[in-house]
Short mmCIF file of C-alpha atoms in Angstrom, two decimals:
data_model
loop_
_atom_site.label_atom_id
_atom_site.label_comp_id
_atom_site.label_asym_id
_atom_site.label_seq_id
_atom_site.Cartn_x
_atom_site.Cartn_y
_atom_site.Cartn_z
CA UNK A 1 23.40 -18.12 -60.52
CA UNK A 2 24.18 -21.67 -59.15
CA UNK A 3 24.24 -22.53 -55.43
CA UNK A 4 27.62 -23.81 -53.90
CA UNK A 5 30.70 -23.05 -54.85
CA UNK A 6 32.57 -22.04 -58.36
CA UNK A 7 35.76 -22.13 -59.20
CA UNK A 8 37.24 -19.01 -61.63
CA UNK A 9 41.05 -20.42 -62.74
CA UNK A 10 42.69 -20.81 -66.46
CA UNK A 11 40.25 -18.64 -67.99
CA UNK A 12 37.05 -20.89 -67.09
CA UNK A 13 34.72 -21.62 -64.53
CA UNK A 14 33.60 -25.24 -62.95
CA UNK A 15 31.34 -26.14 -60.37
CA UNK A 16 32.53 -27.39 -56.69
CA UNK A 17 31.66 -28.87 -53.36
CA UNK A 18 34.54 -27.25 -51.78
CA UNK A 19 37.96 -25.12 -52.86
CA UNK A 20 40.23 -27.50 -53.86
CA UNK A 21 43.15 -29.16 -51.70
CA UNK A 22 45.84 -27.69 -53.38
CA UNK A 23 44.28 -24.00 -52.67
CA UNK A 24 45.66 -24.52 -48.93
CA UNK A 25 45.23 -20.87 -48.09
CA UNK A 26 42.27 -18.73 -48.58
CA UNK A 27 41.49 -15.19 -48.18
CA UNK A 28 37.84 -14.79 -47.45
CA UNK A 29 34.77 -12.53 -47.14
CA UNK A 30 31.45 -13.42 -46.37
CA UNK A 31 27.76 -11.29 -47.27
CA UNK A 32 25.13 -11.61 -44.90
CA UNK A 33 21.44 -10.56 -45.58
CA UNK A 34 21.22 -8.69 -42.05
CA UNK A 35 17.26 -8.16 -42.36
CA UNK A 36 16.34 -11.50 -43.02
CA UNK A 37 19.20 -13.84 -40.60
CA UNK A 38 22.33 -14.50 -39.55
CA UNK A 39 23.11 -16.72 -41.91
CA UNK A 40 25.41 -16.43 -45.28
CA UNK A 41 23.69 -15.20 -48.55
CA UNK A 42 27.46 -14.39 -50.52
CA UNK A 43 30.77 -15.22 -50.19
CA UNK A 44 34.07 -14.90 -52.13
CA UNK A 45 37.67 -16.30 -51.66
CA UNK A 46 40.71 -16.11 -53.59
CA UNK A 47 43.89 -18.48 -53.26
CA UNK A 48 47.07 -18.24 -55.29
CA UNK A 49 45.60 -20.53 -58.20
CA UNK A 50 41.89 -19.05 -58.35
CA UNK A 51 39.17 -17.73 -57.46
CA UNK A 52 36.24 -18.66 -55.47
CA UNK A 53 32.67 -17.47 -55.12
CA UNK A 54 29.81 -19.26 -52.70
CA UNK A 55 26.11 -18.83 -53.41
CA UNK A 56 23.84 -19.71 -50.74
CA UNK A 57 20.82 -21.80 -51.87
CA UNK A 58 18.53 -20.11 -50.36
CA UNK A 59 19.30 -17.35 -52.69
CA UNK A 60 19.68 -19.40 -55.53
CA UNK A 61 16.33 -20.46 -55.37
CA UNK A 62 17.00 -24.20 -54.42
CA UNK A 63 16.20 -24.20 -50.65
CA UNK A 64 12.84 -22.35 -48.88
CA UNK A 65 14.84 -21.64 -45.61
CA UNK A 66 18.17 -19.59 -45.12
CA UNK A 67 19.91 -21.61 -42.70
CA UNK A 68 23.05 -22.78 -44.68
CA UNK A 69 26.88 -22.52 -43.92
CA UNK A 70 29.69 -22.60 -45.87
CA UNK A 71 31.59 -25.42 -46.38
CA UNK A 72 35.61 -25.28 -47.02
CA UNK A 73 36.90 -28.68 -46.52
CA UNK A 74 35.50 -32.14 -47.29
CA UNK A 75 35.11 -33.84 -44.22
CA UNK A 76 37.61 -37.28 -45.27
CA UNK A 77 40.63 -34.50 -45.56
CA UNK A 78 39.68 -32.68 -42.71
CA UNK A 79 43.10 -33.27 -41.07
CA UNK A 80 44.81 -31.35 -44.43
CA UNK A 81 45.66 -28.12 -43.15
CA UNK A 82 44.37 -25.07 -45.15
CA UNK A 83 44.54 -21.45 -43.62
CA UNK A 84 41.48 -18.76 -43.87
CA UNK A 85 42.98 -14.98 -43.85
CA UNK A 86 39.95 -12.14 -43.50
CA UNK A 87 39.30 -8.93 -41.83
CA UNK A 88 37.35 -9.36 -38.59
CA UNK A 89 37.45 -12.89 -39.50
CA UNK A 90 35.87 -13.90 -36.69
CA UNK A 91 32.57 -13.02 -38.20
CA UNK A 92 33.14 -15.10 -41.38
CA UNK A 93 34.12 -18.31 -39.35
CA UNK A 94 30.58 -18.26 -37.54
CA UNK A 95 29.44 -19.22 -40.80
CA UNK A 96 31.75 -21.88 -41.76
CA UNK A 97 30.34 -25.59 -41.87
CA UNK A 98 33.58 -26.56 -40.81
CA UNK A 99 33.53 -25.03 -37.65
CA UNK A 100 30.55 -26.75 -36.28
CA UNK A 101 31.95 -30.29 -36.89
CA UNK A 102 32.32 -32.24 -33.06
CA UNK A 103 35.51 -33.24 -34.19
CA UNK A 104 37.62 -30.36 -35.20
CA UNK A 105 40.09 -30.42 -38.60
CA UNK A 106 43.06 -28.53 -39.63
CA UNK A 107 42.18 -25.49 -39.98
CA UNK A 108 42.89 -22.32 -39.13
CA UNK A 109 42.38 -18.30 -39.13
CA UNK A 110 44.25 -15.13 -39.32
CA UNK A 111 42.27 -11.74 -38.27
CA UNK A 112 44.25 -8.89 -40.90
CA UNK A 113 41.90 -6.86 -38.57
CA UNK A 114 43.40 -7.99 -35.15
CA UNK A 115 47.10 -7.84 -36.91
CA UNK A 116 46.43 -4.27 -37.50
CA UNK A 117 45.08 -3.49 -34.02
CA UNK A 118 48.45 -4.77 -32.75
CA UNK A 119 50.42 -2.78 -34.75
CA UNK A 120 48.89 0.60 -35.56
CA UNK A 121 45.77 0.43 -33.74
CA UNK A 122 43.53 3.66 -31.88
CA UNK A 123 42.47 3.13 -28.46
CA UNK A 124 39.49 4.07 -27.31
CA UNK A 125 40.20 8.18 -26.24
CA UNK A 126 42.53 8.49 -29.80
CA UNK A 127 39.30 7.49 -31.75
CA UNK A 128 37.41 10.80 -31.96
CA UNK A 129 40.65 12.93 -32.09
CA UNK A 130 41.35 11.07 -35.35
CA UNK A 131 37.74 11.11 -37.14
CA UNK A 132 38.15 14.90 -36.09
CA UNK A 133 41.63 15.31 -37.43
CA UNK A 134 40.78 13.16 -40.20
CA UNK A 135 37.65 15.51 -41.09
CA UNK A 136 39.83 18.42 -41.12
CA UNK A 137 41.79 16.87 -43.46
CA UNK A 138 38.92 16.28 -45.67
CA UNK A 139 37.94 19.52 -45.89
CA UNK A 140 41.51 21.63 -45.78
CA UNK A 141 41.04 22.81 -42.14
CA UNK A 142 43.84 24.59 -41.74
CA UNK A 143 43.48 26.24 -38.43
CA UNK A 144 42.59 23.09 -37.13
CA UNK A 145 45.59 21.06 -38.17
CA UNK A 146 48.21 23.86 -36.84
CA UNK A 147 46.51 23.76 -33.75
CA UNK A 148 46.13 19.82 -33.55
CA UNK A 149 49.45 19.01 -35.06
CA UNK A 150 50.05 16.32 -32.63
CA UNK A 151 47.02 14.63 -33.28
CA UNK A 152 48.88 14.56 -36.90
CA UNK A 153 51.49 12.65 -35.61
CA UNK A 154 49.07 9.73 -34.81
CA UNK A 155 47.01 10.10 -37.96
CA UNK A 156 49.63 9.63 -40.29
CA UNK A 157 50.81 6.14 -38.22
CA UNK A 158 47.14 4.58 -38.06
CA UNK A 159 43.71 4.60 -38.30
CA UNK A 160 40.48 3.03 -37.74
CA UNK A 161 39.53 -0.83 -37.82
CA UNK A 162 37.46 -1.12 -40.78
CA UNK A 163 38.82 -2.73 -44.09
CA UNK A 164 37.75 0.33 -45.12
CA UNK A 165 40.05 2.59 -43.25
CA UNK A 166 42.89 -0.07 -43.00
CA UNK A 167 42.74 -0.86 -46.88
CA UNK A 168 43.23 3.70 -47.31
CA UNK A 169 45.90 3.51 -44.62
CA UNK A 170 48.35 0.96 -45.93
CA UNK A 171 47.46 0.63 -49.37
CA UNK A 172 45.65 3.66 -50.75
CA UNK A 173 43.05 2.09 -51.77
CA UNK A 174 39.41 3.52 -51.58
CA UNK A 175 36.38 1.11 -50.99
CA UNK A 176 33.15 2.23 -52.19
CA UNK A 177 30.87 0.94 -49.42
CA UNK A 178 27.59 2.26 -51.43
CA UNK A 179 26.27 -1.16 -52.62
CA UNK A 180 26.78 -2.53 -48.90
CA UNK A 181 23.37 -1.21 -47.89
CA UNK A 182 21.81 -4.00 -50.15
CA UNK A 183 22.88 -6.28 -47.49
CA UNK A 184 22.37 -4.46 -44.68
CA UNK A 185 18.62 -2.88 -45.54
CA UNK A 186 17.60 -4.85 -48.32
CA UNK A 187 16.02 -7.76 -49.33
CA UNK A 188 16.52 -11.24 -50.86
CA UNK A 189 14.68 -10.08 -54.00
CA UNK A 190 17.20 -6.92 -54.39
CA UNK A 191 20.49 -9.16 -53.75
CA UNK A 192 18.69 -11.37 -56.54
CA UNK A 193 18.12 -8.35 -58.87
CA UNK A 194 21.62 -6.96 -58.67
CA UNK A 195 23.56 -10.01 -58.18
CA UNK A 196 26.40 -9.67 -60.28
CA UNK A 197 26.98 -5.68 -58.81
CA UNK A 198 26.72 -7.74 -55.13
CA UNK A 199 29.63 -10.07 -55.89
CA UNK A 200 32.15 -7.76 -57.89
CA UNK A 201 31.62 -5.94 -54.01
CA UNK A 202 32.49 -9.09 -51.93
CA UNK A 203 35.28 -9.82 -54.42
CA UNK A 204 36.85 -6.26 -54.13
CA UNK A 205 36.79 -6.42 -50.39
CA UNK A 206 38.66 -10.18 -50.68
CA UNK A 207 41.27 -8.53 -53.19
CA UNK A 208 41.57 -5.42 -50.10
CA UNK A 209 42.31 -7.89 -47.24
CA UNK A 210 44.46 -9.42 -49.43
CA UNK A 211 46.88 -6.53 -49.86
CA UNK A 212 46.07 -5.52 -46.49
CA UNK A 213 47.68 -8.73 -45.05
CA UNK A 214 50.83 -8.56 -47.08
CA UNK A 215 51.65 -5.49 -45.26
CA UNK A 216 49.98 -5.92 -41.56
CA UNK A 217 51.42 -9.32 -41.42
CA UNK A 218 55.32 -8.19 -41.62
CA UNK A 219 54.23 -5.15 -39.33
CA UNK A 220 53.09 -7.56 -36.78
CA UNK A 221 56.36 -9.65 -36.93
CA UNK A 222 58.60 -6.70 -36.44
CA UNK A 223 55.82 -5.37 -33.82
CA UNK A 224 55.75 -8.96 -31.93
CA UNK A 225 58.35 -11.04 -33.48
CA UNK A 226 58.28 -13.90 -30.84
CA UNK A 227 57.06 -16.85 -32.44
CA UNK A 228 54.62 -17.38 -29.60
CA UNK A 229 52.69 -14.17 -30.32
CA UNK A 230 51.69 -15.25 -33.74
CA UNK A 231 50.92 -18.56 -32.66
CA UNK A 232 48.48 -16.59 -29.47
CA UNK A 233 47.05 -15.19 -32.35
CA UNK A 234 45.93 -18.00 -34.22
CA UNK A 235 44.84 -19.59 -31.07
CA UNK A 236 42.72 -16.50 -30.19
CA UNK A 237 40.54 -17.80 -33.18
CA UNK A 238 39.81 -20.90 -32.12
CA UNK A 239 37.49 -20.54 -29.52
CA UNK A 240 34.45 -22.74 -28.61
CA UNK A 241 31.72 -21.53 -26.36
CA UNK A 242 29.49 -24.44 -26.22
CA UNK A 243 25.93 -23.73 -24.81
CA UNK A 244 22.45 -25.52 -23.93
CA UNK A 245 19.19 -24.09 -23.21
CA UNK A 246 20.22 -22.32 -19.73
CA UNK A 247 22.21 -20.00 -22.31
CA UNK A 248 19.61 -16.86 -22.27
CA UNK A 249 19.80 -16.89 -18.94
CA UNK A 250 22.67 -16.96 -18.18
CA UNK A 251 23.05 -13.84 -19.72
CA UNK A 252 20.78 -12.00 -19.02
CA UNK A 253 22.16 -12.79 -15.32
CA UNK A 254 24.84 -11.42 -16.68
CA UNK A 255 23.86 -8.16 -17.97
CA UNK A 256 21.98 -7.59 -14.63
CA UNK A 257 24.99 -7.89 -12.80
CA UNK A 258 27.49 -5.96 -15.32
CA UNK A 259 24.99 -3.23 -14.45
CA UNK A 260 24.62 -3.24 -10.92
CA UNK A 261 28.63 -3.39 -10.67
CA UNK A 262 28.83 -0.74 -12.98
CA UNK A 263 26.18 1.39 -11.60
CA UNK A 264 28.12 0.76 -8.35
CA UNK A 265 31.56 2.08 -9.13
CA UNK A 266 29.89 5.44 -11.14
CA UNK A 267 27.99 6.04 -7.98
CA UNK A 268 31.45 5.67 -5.39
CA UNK A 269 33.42 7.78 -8.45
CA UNK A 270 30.42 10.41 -7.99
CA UNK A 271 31.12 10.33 -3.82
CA UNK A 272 34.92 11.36 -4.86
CA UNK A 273 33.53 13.95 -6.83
CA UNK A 274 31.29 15.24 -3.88
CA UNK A 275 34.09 14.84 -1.65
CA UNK A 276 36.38 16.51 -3.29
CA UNK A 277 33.58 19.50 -4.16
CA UNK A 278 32.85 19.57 -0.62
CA UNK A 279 36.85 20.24 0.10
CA UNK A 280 36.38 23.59 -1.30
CA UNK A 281 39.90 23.82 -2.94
CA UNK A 282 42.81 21.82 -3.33
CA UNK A 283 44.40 22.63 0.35
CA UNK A 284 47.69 20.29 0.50
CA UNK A 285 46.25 17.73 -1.43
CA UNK A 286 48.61 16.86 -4.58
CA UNK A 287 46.21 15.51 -6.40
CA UNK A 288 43.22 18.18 -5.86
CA UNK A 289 45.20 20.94 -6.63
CA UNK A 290 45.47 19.76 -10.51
CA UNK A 291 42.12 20.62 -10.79
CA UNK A 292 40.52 23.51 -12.53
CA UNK A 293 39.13 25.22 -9.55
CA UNK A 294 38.02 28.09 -10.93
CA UNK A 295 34.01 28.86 -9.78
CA UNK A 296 31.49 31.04 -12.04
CA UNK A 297 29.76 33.38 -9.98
CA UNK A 298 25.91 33.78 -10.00
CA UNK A 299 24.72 35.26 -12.79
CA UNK A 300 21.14 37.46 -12.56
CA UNK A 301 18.72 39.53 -14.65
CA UNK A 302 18.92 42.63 -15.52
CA UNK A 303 17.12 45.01 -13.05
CA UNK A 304 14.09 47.37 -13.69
CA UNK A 305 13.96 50.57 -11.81
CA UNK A 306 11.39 53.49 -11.43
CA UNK A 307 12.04 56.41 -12.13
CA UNK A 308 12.90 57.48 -8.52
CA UNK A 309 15.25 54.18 -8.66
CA UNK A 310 13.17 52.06 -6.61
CA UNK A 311 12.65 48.09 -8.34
CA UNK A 312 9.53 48.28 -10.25
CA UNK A 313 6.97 45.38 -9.65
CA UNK A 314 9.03 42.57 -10.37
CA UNK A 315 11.78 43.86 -11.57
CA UNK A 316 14.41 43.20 -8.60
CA UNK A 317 17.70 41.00 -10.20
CA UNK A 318 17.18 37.28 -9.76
CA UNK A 319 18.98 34.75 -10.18
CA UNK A 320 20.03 33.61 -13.76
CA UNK A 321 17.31 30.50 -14.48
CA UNK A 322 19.53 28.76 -17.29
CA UNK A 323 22.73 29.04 -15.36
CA UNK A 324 23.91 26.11 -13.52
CA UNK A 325 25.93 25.11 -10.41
CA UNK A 326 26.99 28.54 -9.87
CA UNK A 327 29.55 28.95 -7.72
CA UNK A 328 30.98 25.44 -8.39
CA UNK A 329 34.90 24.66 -9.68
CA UNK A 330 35.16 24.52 -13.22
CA UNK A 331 36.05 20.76 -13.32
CA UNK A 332 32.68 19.66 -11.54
CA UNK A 333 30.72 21.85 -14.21
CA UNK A 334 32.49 19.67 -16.68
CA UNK A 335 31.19 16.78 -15.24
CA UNK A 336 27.45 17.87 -15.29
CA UNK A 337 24.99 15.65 -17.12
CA UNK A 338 21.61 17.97 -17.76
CA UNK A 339 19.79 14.55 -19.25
CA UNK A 340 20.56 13.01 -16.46
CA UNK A 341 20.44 16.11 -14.02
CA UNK A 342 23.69 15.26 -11.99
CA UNK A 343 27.52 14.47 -13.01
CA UNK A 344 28.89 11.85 -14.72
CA UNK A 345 31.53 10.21 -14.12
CA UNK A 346 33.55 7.51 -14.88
CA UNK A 347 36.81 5.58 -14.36
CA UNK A 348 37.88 6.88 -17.84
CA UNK A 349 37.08 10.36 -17.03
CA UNK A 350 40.20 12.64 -17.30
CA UNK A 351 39.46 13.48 -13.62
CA UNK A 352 39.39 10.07 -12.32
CA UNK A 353 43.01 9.46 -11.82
CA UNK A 354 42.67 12.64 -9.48
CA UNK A 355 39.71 11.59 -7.46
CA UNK A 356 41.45 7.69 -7.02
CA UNK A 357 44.52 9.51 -6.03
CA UNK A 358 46.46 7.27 -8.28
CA UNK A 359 50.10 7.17 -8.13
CA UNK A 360 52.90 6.02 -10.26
CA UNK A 361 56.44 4.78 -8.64
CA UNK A 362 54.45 6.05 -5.59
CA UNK A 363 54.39 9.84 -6.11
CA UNK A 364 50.71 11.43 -7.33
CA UNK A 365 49.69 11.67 -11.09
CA UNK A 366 49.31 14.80 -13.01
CA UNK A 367 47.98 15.32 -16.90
CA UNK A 368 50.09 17.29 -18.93
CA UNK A 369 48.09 18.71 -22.15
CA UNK A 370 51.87 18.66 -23.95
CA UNK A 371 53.27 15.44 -22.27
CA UNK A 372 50.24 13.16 -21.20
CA UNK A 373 50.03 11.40 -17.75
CA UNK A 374 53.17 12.68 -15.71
CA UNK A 375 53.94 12.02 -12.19
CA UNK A 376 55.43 14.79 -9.79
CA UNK A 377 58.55 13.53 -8.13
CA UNK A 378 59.68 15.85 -4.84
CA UNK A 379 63.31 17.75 -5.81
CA UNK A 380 65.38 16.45 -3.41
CA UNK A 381 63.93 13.10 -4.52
CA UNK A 382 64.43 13.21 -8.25
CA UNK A 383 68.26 13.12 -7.87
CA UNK A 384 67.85 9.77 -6.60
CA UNK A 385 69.90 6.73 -7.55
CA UNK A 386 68.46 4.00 -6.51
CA UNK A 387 66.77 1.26 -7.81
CA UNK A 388 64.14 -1.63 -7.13
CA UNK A 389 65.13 -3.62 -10.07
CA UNK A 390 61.95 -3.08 -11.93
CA UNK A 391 62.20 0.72 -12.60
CA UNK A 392 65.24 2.47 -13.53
CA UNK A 393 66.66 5.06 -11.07
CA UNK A 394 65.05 8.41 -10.69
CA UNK A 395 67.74 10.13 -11.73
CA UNK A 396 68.50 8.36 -15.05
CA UNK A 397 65.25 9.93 -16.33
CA UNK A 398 64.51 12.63 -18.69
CA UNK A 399 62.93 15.80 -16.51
CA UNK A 400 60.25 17.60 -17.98
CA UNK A 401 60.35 20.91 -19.14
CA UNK A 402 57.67 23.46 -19.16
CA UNK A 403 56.97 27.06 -20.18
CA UNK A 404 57.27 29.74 -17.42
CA UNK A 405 55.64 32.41 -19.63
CA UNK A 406 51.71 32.87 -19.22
CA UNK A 407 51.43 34.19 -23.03
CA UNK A 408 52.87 30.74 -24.21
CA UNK A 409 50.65 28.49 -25.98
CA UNK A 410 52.06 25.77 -24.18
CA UNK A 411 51.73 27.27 -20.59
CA UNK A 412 50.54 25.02 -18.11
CA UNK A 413 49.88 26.74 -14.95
CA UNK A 414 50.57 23.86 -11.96
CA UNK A 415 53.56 22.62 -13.03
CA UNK A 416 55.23 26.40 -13.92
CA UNK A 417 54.30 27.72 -10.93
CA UNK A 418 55.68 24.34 -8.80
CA UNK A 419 59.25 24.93 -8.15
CA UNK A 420 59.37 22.26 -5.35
CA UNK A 421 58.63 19.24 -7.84
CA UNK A 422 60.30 17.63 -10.90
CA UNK A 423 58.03 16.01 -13.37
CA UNK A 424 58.33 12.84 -15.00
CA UNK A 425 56.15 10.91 -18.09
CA UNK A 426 54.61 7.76 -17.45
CA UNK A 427 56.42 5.52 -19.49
CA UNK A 428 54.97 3.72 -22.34
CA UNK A 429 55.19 0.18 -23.88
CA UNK A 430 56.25 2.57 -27.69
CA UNK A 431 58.97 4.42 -25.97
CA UNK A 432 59.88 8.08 -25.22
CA UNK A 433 57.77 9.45 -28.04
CA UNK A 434 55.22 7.85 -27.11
CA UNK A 435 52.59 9.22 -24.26
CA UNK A 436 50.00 7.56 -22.09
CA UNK A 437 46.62 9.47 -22.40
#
């Protein structure tokens, strides 16, 4: 083990300060020793002409501290471009030498990671439907899977960030992640001790991003082929944040104030709630009436009687003790938080839209289980033809269709039972087979 780089090409293997000029781009991983610093332990690159693997000396042996970076460029041919490809990249150029430099080179960084996101990324609610859908898969759910077919349909077009994941999705490739908890738990002596094991692992992750890019990259272009977008990209990954001593505080100013704001708007969204609790039904209200209003009734013990049917001592019905808000709607019983012992809710609660009374092209919201965010459009309305210039006319669009029988699968109570209103879907950016929520 020698600290620095070495170069693997022709069969041999040479010491260097730096990957040489003519290796212009780079795909690269980097190993850090999370328990003992931030900084780099391992890294590994691979161009068209070689390969590449970086030893930090500190766990070579030839420096007592760990606070080294990686070099890629010499700093006389910093203005020769050279490109560095990785997954979450990001991470890996925190530890470049390069980067710290007051007077910035030629270099640049593309995020497979980010490409991916862009293309066939999960938000945020998709996430647990696909580790569900995905664990069902695992272990030949079947019942599952007929029910959750949909959630199929997204599976089989994406998955989760990880190079793990991504590498499975587009290449088939399975990562063995089991000699990443050196890095993560261990220590300096057991990255020492199995050293070799350590960088066959950052090399195989380097050869994964590497096949991962030469199929998120072309996705991306047909995804976003404007030239700008790719260039937004790169830029993306060139940010600076430079900060003195007044850092610290500065967030932790921060962090006082993300919480006060945030602890602001859950307690208005829990006034909705109340509000709308305190209504006692949906009335006329378009948006109240979507809710599940449908109240448990009290619930109490089982009474003891005497023998001439009078209670015995203490054995008159009372109240249920476990049962809660009794005699609230359904959808506020959802909301209950026993930790916390009142609801939660948020602005990405399914019920939100309701309590905001949000509104698309003006007319009120309304979740559809089959279709996703809809909004209700008036009959005599939905025939109309004109036309702001931003939406198309209301009566170029497709009109939803719902089941009228109660014994379908698919039946949806508010919107069979409405005959006054026509629903549409929320458009989104994917098109008509897409849905929003």
């Amino acid at each position: 083990m020698q600290s620095g780089w070495t170069r693997y090409a022709d069969g041999g293997a040479s010491r260097v300060r730096v990957p040489a000029r003519e290796d212009g781009v780079l795909v690269l991983d980097v190993e850090v020793l999370v328990p003992e610093s931030p900084y780099p332990v391992l890294a590994a690159a691979v161009s068209q002409r070689a390969w590449y693997l970086w030893v930090s000396p500190h766990l070579a042996g030839d420096s007592a501290h760990p606070r080294h970076l990686i070099p890629l460029t010499d700093p006389d041919e910093a203005e020769r471009p050279r490109l560095v490809i990785g997954h979450s990249v990001g991470y890996d150029r925190a530890r470049i030498q390069d980067e710290r430099r007051l007077r910035r080179g030629q270099l640049a960084f593309v995020d497979t990671m980010s490409l991916h996101v862009a293309g066939r990324g999960l938000c945020t609610r998709q996430r647990p439907q696909w580790q569900r859908y995905a664990r069902a898969r695992r272990e030949n759910d079947a019942e599952y899977l007929r029910v959750n077919s949909d959630t199929g349909r997204i599976f089989d077009v994406s998955s989760l960030n990880s190079l793990r994941e991504v590498a499975r999705h587009y290449c088939g490739l399975e990562l063995s992640k089991e000699r990443r908890s050196v890095f993560v738990e261990g220590s300096l002596r057991e990255v020492r001790a199995r050293f070799a094991a350590l960088a066959d692992y950052c090399a195989r992750d380097v050869d994964a991003t590497r096949r991962v890019f030469a199929h998120v990259l072309p996705a991306f272009r047909r995804k976003c082929p404007h030239a700008a977008s790719f260039a937004g990209a790169l830029a993306m990954l060139e940010a600076y944040l430079p900060v003195d001593g007044a850092w610290p505080a500065y967030v932790a100013r921060s962090e006082r104030l993300l919480g006060e704001l945030s602890e602001s708007v859950a307690r208005r969204m829990r006034e909705l709630a109340e509000d709308a609790r305190r209504a006692g039904g949906p009335q006329d209200d378009a948006w109240l009436r979507c809710l599940d209003w449908t109240a448990e009734a009290q619930r109490f013990t089982k009474p003891r009687l005497r023998r001439d049917g009078s209670y015995a001592k203490g054995g008159a019905p009372r109240p249920v003790a476990r049962q809660r808000l009794a005699g609230a709607p359904k959808w506020y019983r959802d909301l209950w938080d026993a930790k916390r012992g009142r609801i939660h809710v948020t602005v990405r609660s399914r019920v939100a839209p309701y309590l905001l009374k949000l509104r698309w092209r003006g007319f009120p919201l309304y979740y559809s289980a089959a279709h996703g965010w809809t909004f209700r459009v008036p009959a005599a309305e939905a025939r109309s033809t004109e036309s702001d210039g931003t939406q198309p006319p209301l009566a170029s669009l497709r009109a939803l269709r719902f089941a009228r029988d109660a014994d379908d699968p698919a039946y949806e109570p508010i919107p069979a039972r409405d005959a006054d209103g026509v629903y549409f879907k929320v458009p989104h950016p994917d098109g008509d087979a897409a849905r929003c929520g």
